[in-house]
Coordinates of N, CA, C and O in Angstrom, one line a residue:
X2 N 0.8 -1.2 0.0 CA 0.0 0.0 0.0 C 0.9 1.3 0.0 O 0.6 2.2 -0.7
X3 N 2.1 1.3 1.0 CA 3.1 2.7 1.0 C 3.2 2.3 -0.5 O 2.2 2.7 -1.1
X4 N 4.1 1.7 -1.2 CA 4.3 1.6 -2.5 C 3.6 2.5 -3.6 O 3.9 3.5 -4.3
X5 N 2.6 1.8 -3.4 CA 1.6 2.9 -4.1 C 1.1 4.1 -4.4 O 0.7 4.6 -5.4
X6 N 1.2 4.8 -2.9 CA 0.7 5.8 -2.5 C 2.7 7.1 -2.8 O 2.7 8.3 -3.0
X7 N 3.6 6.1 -2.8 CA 4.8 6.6 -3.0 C 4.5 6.7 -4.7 O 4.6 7.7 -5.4
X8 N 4.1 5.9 -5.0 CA 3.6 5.8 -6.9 C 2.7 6.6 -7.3 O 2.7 7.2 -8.4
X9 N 1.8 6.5 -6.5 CA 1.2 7.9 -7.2 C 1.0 9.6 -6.5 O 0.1 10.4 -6.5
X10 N 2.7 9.5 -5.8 CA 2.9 11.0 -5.6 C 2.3 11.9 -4.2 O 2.5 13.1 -3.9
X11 N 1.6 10.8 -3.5 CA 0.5 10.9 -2.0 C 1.5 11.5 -1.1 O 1.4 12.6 -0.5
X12 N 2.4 10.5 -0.9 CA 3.8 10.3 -0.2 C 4.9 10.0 -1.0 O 4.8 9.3 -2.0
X13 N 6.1 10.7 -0.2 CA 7.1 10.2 -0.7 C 8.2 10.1 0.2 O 8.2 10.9 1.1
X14 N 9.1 9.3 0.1 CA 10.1 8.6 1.0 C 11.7 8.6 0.7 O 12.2 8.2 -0.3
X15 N 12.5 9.3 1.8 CA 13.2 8.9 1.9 C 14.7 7.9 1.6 O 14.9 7.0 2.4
X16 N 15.1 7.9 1.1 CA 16.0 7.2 0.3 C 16.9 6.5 2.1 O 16.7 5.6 2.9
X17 N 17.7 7.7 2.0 CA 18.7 7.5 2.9 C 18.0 7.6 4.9 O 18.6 7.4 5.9
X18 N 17.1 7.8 4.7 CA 16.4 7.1 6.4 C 15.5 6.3 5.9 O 15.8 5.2 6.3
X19 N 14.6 6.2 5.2 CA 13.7 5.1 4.6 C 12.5 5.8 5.4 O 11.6 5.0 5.7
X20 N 12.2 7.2 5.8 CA 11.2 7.9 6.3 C 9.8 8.3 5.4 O 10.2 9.1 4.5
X21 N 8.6 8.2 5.3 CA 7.9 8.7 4.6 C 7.5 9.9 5.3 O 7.5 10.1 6.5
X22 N 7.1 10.7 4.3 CA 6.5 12.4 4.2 C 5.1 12.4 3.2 O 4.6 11.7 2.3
X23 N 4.9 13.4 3.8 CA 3.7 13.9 2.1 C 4.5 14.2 0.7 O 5.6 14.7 0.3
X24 N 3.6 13.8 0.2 CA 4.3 14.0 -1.4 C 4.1 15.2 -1.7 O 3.7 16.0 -0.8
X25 N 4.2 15.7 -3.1 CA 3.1 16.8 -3.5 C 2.0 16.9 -3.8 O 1.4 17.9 -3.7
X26 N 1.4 15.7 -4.3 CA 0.3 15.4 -4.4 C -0.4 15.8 -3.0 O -1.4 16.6 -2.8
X27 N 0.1 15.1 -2.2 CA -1.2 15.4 -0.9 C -0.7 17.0 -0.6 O -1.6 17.7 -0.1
X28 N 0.8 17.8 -0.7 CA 0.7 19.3 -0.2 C -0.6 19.7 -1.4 O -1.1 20.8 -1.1
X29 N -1.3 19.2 -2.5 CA -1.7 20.0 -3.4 C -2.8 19.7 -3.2 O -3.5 20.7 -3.2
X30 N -3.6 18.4 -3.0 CA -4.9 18.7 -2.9 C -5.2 18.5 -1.0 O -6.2 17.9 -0.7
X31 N -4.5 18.8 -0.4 CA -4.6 19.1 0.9 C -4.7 20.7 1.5 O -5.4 21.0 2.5
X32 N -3.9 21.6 0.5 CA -3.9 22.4 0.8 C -4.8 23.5 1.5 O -4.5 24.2 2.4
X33 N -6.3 23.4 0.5 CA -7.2 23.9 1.2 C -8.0 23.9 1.8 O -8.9 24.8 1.8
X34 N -7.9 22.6 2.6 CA -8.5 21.5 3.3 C -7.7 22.7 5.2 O -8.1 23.0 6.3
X35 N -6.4 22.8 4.4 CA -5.2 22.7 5.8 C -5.8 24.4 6.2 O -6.1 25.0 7.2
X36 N -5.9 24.8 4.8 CA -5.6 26.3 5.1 C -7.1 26.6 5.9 O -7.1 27.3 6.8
X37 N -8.2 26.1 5.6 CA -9.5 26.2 6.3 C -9.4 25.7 7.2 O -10.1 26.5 7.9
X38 N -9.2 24.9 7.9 CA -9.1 24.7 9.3 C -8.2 24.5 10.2 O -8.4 24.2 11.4
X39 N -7.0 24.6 9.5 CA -5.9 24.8 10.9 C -5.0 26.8 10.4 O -3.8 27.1 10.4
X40 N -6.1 27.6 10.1 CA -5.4 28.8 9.6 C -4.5 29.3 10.3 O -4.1 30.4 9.9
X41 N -4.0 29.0 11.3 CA -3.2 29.6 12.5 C -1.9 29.4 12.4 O -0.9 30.2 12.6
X42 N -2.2 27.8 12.1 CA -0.8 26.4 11.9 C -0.2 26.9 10.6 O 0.9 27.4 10.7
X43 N -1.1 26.7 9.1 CA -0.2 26.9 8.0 C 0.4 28.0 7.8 O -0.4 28.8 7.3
X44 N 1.7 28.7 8.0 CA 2.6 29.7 7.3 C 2.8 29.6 6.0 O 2.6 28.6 5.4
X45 N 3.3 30.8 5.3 CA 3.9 30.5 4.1 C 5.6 31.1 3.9 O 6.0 32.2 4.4
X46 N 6.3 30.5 3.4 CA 7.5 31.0 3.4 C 7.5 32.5 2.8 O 6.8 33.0 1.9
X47 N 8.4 33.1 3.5 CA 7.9 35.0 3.4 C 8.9 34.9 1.7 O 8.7 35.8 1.0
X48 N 9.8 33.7 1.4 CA 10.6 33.9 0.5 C 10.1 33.8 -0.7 O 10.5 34.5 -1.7
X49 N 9.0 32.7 -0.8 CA 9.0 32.1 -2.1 C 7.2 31.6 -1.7 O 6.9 30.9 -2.7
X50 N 6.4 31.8 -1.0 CA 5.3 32.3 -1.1 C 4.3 30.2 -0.6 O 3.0 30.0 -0.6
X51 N 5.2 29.3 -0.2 CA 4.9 28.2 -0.2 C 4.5 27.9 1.4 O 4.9 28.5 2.4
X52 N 3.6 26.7 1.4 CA 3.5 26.5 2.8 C 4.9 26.2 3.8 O 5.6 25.4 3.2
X53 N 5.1 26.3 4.4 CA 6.3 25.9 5.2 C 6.2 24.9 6.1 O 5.3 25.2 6.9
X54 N 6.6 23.7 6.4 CA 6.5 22.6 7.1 C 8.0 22.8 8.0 O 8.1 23.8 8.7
X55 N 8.6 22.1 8.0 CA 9.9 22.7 8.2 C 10.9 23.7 7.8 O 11.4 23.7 6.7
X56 N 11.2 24.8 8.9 CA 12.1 25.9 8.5 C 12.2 26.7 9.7 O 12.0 26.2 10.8
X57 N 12.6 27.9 9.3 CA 13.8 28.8 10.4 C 12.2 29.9 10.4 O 11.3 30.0 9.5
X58 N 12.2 30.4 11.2 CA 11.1 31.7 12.1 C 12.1 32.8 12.4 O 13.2 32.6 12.9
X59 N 11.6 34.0 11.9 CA 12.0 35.3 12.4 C 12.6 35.5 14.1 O 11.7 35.2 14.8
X60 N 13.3 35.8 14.6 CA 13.9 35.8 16.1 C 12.9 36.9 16.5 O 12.3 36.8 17.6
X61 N 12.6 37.7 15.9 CA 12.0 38.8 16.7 C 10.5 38.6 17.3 O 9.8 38.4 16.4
X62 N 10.0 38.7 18.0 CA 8.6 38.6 17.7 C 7.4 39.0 17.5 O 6.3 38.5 17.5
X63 N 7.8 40.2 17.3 CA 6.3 41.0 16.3 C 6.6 40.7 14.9 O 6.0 41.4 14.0
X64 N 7.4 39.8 14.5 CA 8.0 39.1 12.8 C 7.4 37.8 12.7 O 7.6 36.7 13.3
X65 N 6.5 38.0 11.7 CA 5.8 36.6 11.4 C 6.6 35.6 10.2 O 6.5 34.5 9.7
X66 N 7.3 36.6 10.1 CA 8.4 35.9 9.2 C 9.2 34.5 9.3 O 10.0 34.4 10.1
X67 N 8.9 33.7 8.5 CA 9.3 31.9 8.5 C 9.8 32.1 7.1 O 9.6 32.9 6.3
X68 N 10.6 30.8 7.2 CA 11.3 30.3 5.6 C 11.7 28.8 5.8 O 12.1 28.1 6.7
X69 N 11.4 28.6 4.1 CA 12.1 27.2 3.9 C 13.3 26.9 4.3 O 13.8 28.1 4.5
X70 N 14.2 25.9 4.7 CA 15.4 25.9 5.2 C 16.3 25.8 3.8 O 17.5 25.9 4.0
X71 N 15.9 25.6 2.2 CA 16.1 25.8 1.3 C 16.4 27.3 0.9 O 17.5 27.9 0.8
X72 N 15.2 27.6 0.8 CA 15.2 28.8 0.9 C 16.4 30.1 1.5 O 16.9 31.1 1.0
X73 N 16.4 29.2 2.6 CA 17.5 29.9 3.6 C 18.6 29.8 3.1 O 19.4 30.6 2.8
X74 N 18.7 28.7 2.9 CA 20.0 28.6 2.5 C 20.3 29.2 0.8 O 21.5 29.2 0.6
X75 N 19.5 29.5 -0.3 CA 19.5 30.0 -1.0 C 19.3 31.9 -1.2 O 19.9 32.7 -1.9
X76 N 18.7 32.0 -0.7 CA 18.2 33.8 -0.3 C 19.8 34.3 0.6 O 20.7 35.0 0.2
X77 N 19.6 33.8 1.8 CA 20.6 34.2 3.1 C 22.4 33.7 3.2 O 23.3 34.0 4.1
X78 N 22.5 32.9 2.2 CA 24.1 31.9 2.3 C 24.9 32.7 1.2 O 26.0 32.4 0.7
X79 N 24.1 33.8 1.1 CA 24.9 34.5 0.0 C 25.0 35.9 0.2 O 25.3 36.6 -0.7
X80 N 24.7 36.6 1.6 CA 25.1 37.3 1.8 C 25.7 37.7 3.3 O 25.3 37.2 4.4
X81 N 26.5 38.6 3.3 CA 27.4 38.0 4.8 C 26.7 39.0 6.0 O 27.2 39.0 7.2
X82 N 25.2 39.9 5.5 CA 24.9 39.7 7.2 C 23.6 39.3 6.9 O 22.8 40.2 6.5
X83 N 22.9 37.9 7.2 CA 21.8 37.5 7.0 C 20.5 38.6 7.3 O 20.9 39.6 7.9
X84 N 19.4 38.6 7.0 CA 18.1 39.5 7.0 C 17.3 38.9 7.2 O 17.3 37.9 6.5
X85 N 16.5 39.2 8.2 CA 14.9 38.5 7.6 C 14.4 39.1 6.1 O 14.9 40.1 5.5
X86 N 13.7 38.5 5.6 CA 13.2 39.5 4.6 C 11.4 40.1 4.8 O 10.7 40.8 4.0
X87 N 11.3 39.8 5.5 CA 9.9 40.3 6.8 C 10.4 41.5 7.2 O 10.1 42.4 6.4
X88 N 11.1 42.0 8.2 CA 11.1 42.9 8.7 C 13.2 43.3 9.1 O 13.8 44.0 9.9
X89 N 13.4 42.8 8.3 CA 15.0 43.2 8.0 C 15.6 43.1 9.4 O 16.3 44.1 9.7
X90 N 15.4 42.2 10.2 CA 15.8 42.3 11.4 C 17.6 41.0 11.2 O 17.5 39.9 10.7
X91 N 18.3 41.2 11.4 CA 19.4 40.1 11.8 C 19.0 38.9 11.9 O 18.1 38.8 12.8
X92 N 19.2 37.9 11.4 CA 18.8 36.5 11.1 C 19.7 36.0 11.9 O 20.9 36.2 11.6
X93 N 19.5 35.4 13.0 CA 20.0 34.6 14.1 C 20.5 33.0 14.1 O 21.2 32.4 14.9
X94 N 19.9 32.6 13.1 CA 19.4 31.0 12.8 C 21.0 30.3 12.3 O 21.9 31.1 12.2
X95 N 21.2 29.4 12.2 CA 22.4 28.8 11.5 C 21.9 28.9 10.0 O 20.7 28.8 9.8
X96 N 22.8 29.1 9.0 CA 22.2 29.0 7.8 C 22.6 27.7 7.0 O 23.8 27.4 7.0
X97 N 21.6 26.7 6.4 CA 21.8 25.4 6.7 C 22.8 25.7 4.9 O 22.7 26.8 4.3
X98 N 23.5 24.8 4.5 CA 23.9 24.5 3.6 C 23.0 24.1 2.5 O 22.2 23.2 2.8
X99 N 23.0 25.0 0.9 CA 22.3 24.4 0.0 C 22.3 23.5 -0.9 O 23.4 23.6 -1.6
X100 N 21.5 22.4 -1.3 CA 21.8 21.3 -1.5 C 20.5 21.2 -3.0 O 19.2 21.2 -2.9
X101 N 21.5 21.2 -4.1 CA 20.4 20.9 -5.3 C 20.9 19.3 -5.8 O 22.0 18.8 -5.5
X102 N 19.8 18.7 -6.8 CA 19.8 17.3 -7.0 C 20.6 16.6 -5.8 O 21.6 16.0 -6.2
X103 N 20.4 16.6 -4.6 CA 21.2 15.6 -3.5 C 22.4 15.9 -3.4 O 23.2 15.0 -3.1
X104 N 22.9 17.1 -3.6 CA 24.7 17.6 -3.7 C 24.9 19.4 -3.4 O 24.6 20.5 -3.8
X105 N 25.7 18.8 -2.4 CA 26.2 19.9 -1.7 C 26.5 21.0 -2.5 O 27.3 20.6 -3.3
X106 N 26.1 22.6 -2.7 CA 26.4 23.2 -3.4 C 27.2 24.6 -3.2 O 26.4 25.3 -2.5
X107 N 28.1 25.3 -3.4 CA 29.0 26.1 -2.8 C 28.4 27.3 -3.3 O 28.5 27.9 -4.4
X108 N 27.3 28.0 -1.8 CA 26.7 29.3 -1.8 C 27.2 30.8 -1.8 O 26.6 31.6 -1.2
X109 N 28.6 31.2 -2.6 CA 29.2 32.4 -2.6 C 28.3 33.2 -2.5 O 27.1 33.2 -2.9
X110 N 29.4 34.6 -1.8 CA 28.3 36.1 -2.1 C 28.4 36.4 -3.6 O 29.4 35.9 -4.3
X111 N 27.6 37.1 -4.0 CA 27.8 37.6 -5.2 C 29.2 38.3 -5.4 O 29.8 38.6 -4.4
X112 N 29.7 38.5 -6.8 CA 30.7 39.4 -7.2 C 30.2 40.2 -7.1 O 29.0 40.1 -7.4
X113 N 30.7 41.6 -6.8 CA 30.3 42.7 -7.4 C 30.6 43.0 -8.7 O 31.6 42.5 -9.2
X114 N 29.8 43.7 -9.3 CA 29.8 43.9 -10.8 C 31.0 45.1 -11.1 O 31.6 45.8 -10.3
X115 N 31.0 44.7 -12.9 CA 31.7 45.8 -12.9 C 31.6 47.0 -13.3 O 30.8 47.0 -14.2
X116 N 32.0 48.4 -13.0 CA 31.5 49.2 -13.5 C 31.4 49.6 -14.9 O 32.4 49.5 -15.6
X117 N 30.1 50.1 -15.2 CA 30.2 50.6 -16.5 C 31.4 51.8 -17.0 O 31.9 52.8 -16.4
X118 N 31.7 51.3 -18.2 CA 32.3 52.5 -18.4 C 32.0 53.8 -18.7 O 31.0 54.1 -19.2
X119 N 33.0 54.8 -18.4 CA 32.5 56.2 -18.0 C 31.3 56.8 -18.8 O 31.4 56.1 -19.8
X120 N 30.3 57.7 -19.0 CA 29.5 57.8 -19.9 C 30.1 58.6 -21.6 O 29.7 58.4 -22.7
X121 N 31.6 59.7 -21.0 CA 31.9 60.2 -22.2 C 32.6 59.5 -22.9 O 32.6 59.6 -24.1
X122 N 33.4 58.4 -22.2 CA 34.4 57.0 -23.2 C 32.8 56.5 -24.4 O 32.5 56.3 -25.6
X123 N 32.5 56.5 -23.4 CA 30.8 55.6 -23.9 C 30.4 56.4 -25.2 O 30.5 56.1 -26.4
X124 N 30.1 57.5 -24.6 CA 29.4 58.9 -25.6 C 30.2 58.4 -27.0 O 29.6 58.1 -28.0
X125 N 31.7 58.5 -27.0 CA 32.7 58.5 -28.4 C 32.8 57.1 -28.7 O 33.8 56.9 -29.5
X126 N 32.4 56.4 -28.4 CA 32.6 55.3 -28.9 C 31.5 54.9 -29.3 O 31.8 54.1 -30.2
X127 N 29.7 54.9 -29.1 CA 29.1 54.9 -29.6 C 29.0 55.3 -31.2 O 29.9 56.0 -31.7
X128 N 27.8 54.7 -32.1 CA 28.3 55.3 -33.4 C 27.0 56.0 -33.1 O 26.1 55.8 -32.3
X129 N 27.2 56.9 -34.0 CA 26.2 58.4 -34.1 C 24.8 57.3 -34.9 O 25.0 56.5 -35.7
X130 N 23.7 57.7 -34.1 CA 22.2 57.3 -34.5 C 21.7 58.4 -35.7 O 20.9 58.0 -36.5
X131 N 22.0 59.6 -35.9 CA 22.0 60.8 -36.9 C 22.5 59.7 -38.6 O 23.3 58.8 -38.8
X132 N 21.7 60.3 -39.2 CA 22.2 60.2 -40.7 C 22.5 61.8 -41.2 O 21.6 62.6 -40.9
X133 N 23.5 62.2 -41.8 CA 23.7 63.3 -42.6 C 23.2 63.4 -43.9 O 23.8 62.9 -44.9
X134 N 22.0 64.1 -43.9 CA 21.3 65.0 -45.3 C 22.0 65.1 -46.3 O 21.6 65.7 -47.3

């Protein structure tokens, strides 16, 4: 019966603990089942607009702010003083490591860009948009 229910997407399991969870299937037609009667319980991640099951909560507490631990670690592992994105308060949380297809993935800050060059190098090097009469 898990078998099946893993087969058609209800649940899904675990490789490496052999744990079952909800699939998508049941976050999808569960959803407004959950949101009508436990509206208190379901959050949505402030990041990416989804329900949150497991994840990191705003420290502050007039911040209703939660996120995916995905999330977190994609939004927040790339910049060196973490934010809520709720109420821009200091992110206290450990920021978990991001992890795409099952593999550890290395979350750098961004580069900064480079600057454009100056506008008058620009100006003369442009070719003239004008045609001569």
């Amino acid at each position: 019966l898990l078998e099946t229910w893993v087969t058609s997407l209800w649940l899904g399991m675990s490789r490496q603990e052999g744990v079952y969870f909800l699939g998508p299937r049941s976050h999808i037609e569960l959803l407004p089942h959950l949101r009508e009667h436990y509206r208190d319980t379901v959050v949505d991640c402030s990041l990416c607009s989804r329900p949150v099951v497991r994840g990191q909560r705003c420290s502050q507490a007039v911040c209703d702010g939660k996120v995916h631990l995905q999330c977190a670690a994609r939004y927040m592992g790339r910049r060196e003083e973490p934010k809520c994105p709720n109420c821009e308060a200091a992110w206290l949380h450990e920021i978990p490591a991001l992890v795409e297809n099952g593999r550890e993935v290395r979350n750098e800050p961004p580069r900064p860009a480079t600057p454009p060059p100056s506008s008058d190098r620009a100006r003369r090097r442009a070719p003239s948009s004008r045609r001569s009469r």
